[in-house]
Amino acid sequence: MTGSEVPQSFRLAYVPGVTPTKWVRIWNERLADVPLTLVAVTVDEAFGVLRAGGADAGFVRLPVDGADLSAIPLYTETTVVVIPKDHVIAAVEQVSAGDLADELVLHPLDDTLGWEAPPGRPAIERPATTEDAVELVAAGVGVLVVPQSLARLYHRRDLTYRPVSDVPESRVALSWPQDETTDLVEEFIGIVRGRTVNSTRGRPPTPPQPKGKRAETGGAQRKAAGGRSAGGGKAAGGKAAAGRSGKPGKNPRGGSAGAGGSKGAKGGAKRGKPRGR
């Protein structure tokens, strides 16, 4: 993809229940010059929007409905039952599908769990959306089994939810058109997979500050300090050598080192002279 083909922004679709905030924040930190535009879509719209070019990539719920779309599974959600706060199920920590056998379990048309029929007794009519089904639960019509993220999305103060075992679970994935795996798509794939800025594919990252620069500076300072110490030692050695060579210097016992040294030399010559031949 050439520079002229780089889009002005990256369009990211997402279905209800998915919160892309974390990935958007990382994108803005790494690619501040490429704005990311969020595109909210329903579960039924998601794949059509990707195929039509309405988004470069999107968070969808599996399964993907065609071989022309690539997908990377990201995580699996906990399935919960949404109930009124005063419902008997609210007294326990978790229930099984069998515990719902006597309940009227609502089955919205935009169901995300992919089952043909939920456990329990079916309603006469299926609600059009999950949001509509939540309203019916609040009205005391029945209960609703959904991914936990949807229970949180449509949360009401008079409702609560509990985990349900032995039921299908919803998986969230990142999907994009297989023939449109652009550099920016690769960048976003790297972000959701947790790649660091140095390993992210696509555009090369800004070179980091060279490591060891501070250490080199410290080494230079220590070297300079060592040079001064060596110079000082050399100077001290020079003075000592000057004292030994007979140049004038202060003698601790008085007089000059040079004079003392001369007298000592003469005295030594008399004591060492032979007394007779």
XYZ file of C-alpha atoms in Angstrom:
277
model
C 0.000 0.000 0.000
C 1.540 3.295 -1.076
C 1.589 6.453 0.981
C -1.125 8.035 -1.153
C -3.449 5.132 -0.408
C -3.281 5.474 3.365
C -6.786 6.439 4.577
C -7.292 9.586 6.629
C -8.698 7.534 9.501
C -9.142 3.963 10.678
C -12.776 2.890 11.033
C -13.507 0.351 13.745
C -16.923 -1.269 14.057
C -18.118 -2.842 17.302
C -21.211 -4.742 18.387
C -23.177 -4.065 21.597
C -21.440 -5.262 24.728
C -17.899 -4.776 23.417
C -15.945 -1.929 25.010
C -13.044 -0.953 22.713
C -11.756 1.850 24.975
C -8.461 0.175 25.895
C -7.490 -0.585 22.298
C -8.532 2.863 21.088
C -6.320 4.473 23.749
C -3.288 2.433 22.649
C -3.992 3.295 19.005
C -4.086 7.013 19.813
C -0.778 6.730 21.658
C 0.996 4.912 18.823
C -0.642 6.437 15.742
C -1.658 9.909 16.808
C -1.612 11.094 13.190
C -4.265 8.538 12.122
C -7.621 9.236 13.828
C -9.659 6.179 14.779
C -13.394 6.420 14.113
C -15.772 4.121 16.007
C -18.761 2.667 14.136
C -21.514 1.195 16.339
C -23.315 -1.705 14.624
C -25.798 -4.382 15.631
C -24.844 -8.057 15.586
C -26.840 -8.540 12.385
C -25.242 -5.530 10.674
C -21.607 -6.192 11.584
C -20.505 -8.489 8.737
C -22.394 -6.529 6.085
C -20.704 -3.296 7.195
C -17.271 -4.930 6.886
C -18.023 -6.327 3.426
C -19.403 -2.996 2.185
C -16.318 -1.091 3.333
C -18.137 0.753 6.084
C -15.353 -0.193 8.501
C -11.765 -1.402 8.152
C -12.151 -3.931 10.976
C -14.642 -4.704 13.693
C -15.305 -6.449 16.979
C -17.932 -9.102 16.212
C -19.444 -12.169 17.799
C -18.494 -15.550 16.383
C -19.100 -17.429 14.214
C -18.120 -15.401 11.148
C -20.619 -16.001 8.340
C -18.246 -16.399 5.396
C -14.758 -17.372 4.223
C -14.143 -13.882 2.832
C -13.756 -12.480 6.358
C -10.752 -13.137 8.577
C -11.190 -13.337 12.330
C -9.026 -13.562 15.442
C -10.877 -14.899 18.525
C -10.184 -12.670 21.518
C -12.152 -13.881 24.527
C -15.169 -15.884 25.681
C -17.840 -14.248 27.812
C -19.606 -15.596 30.869
C -23.286 -16.311 30.282
C -25.705 -14.938 32.877
C -29.429 -14.867 33.577
C -30.986 -11.418 34.073
C -33.627 -11.385 36.817
C -35.480 -8.942 39.087
C -33.645 -8.255 42.348
C -36.431 -9.869 44.373
C -36.392 -13.080 42.269
C -35.645 -16.336 44.097
C -32.566 -16.925 41.904
C -31.008 -13.728 43.297
C -30.419 -15.601 46.568
C -27.812 -17.955 45.021
C -24.386 -17.361 43.482
C -24.862 -19.449 40.324
C -27.512 -21.543 38.591
C -27.571 -24.249 35.940
C -29.706 -24.541 32.842
C -31.856 -27.082 34.692
C -32.665 -24.507 37.390
C -34.449 -22.440 34.730
C -36.796 -25.239 33.653
C -39.853 -23.628 35.285
C -39.004 -20.073 34.212
C -40.337 -18.227 31.168
C -37.055 -17.538 29.357
C -37.177 -14.747 26.777
C -35.459 -15.339 23.421
C -34.852 -12.051 21.534
C -34.481 -12.025 17.756
C -30.954 -10.594 18.067
C -29.878 -13.441 20.362
C -26.073 -13.780 20.550
C -25.782 -17.281 22.033
C -26.719 -19.165 18.898
C -29.068 -21.693 20.436
C -32.313 -22.805 18.821
C -34.294 -22.703 22.048
C -33.249 -21.519 25.524
C -34.056 -23.667 28.561
C -37.334 -23.127 30.359
C -40.730 -22.185 28.991
C -40.824 -20.126 25.767
C -42.686 -16.832 25.498
C -45.576 -16.466 23.045
C -43.620 -13.904 21.041
C -39.900 -13.257 20.743
C -38.797 -9.723 21.680
C -37.271 -7.785 18.781
C -34.069 -6.885 20.634
C -32.149 -7.765 23.770
C -32.894 -4.297 25.125
C -36.624 -4.939 24.691
C -36.256 -8.263 26.500
C -34.565 -6.530 29.452
C -37.563 -4.211 29.724
C -39.863 -7.245 29.864
C -37.754 -8.782 32.644
C -38.120 -5.546 34.612
C -41.886 -5.792 34.083
C -41.891 -9.284 35.605
C -42.720 -11.085 32.350
C -39.814 -13.542 32.421
C -36.028 -13.907 32.647
C -33.300 -13.463 30.040
C -30.085 -15.415 29.363
C -27.347 -13.301 27.711
C -23.574 -12.681 27.702
C -22.499 -10.792 30.812
C -21.445 -7.703 28.826
C -25.025 -7.233 27.588
C -26.390 -7.584 31.113
C -24.050 -4.774 32.114
C -24.848 -2.674 29.047
C -28.598 -2.718 29.724
C -28.279 -2.643 33.501
C -31.170 -1.345 35.590
C -31.281 -0.686 39.327
C -34.211 -3.051 39.790
C -32.430 -5.943 38.009
C -29.464 -8.174 38.736
C -27.867 -11.240 37.129
C -26.258 -14.540 38.035
C -23.868 -16.842 36.083
C -25.471 -19.834 34.346
C -23.665 -23.124 33.676
C -24.389 -25.731 30.986
C -25.397 -23.134 28.387
C -23.721 -21.730 25.250
C -21.159 -18.946 25.601
C -20.521 -16.010 23.283
C -17.060 -15.463 21.781
C -15.839 -12.041 20.678
C -13.408 -11.705 17.770
C -11.685 -9.071 15.669
C -12.747 -9.458 12.029
C -11.919 -7.748 8.724
C -12.232 -8.456 4.968
C -9.541 -10.974 4.040
C -8.597 -9.107 0.856
C -8.262 -5.808 2.740
C -5.530 -6.666 5.227
C -3.916 -3.238 5.062
C -0.964 -1.925 7.063
C -3.368 -0.180 9.435
C -5.314 -3.397 9.951
C -2.005 -5.085 10.793
C -1.308 -2.283 13.261
C -4.621 -2.871 15.015
C -4.124 -6.640 15.035
C -0.835 -6.036 16.812
C -2.548 -3.867 19.407
C -5.284 -6.380 20.268
C -2.704 -9.178 20.398
C -0.612 -7.203 22.864
C 2.430 -6.575 20.709
C 4.787 -3.912 22.004
C 5.491 -0.764 20.022
C 8.826 -2.234 18.878
C 7.248 -5.420 17.518
C 4.099 -3.972 15.932
C 3.872 -4.654 12.220
C 3.101 -2.006 9.632
C 4.639 1.422 9.894
C 8.027 1.470 11.636
C 7.855 2.901 15.151
C 9.805 5.952 16.259
C 13.325 4.811 17.233
C 13.627 4.693 21.022
C 16.250 6.640 22.946
C 19.558 4.676 22.726
C 20.127 2.688 25.877
C 23.324 3.265 27.806
C 23.579 6.961 26.997
C 23.304 7.900 30.636
C 25.762 5.188 31.587
C 28.242 6.440 28.984
C 27.906 9.951 30.341
C 28.488 8.699 33.858
C 31.504 6.754 32.641
C 32.912 9.862 31.012
C 32.442 11.749 34.264
C 34.151 9.010 36.242
C 36.965 8.945 33.694
C 37.380 12.697 33.946
C 37.407 12.482 37.732
C 39.978 9.723 37.528
C 42.077 11.873 35.228
C 42.071 14.688 37.739
C 43.013 12.331 40.535
C 45.803 10.878 38.459
C 46.979 14.353 37.591
C 46.933 15.315 41.270
C 48.869 12.189 42.180
C 51.377 12.896 39.450
C 51.816 16.428 40.715
C 52.312 15.174 44.253
C 54.800 12.647 43.004
C 56.596 15.418 41.155
C 56.914 17.449 44.347
C 58.214 14.471 46.247
C 60.693 13.786 43.525
C 61.703 17.431 43.567
C 62.355 17.177 47.313
C 64.510 14.118 46.805
C 66.395 15.764 43.956
C 67.641 18.474 46.306
C 65.388 21.369 45.288
C 64.544 23.721 48.161
C 61.659 22.534 50.297
C 60.436 22.902 53.846
C 62.102 20.558 56.316
C 59.944 19.420 59.277
C 62.949 19.846 61.623
C 63.733 23.352 60.408
C 65.863 24.746 57.670
C 65.611 23.680 54.121
C 65.559 20.211 52.786
C 68.306 21.138 50.373
C 70.659 22.409 53.106
C 70.004 19.466 55.389
C 70.679 17.138 52.557
C 74.035 18.778 51.762
C 75.239 18.656 55.357
C 74.267 15.088 55.704
C 76.139 14.252 52.556
C 79.323 15.946 53.826
C 79.102 14.300 57.244
C 78.690 10.984 55.643
C 81.807 11.541 53.537
C 84.035 12.228 56.676
C 82.800 9.196 58.565
C 83.367 6.991 55.588
C 86.994 8.233 54.829
C 89.837 5.769 55.580
C 92.036 6.812 58.553
C 95.297 5.956 57.076
C 97.178 4.264 54.424
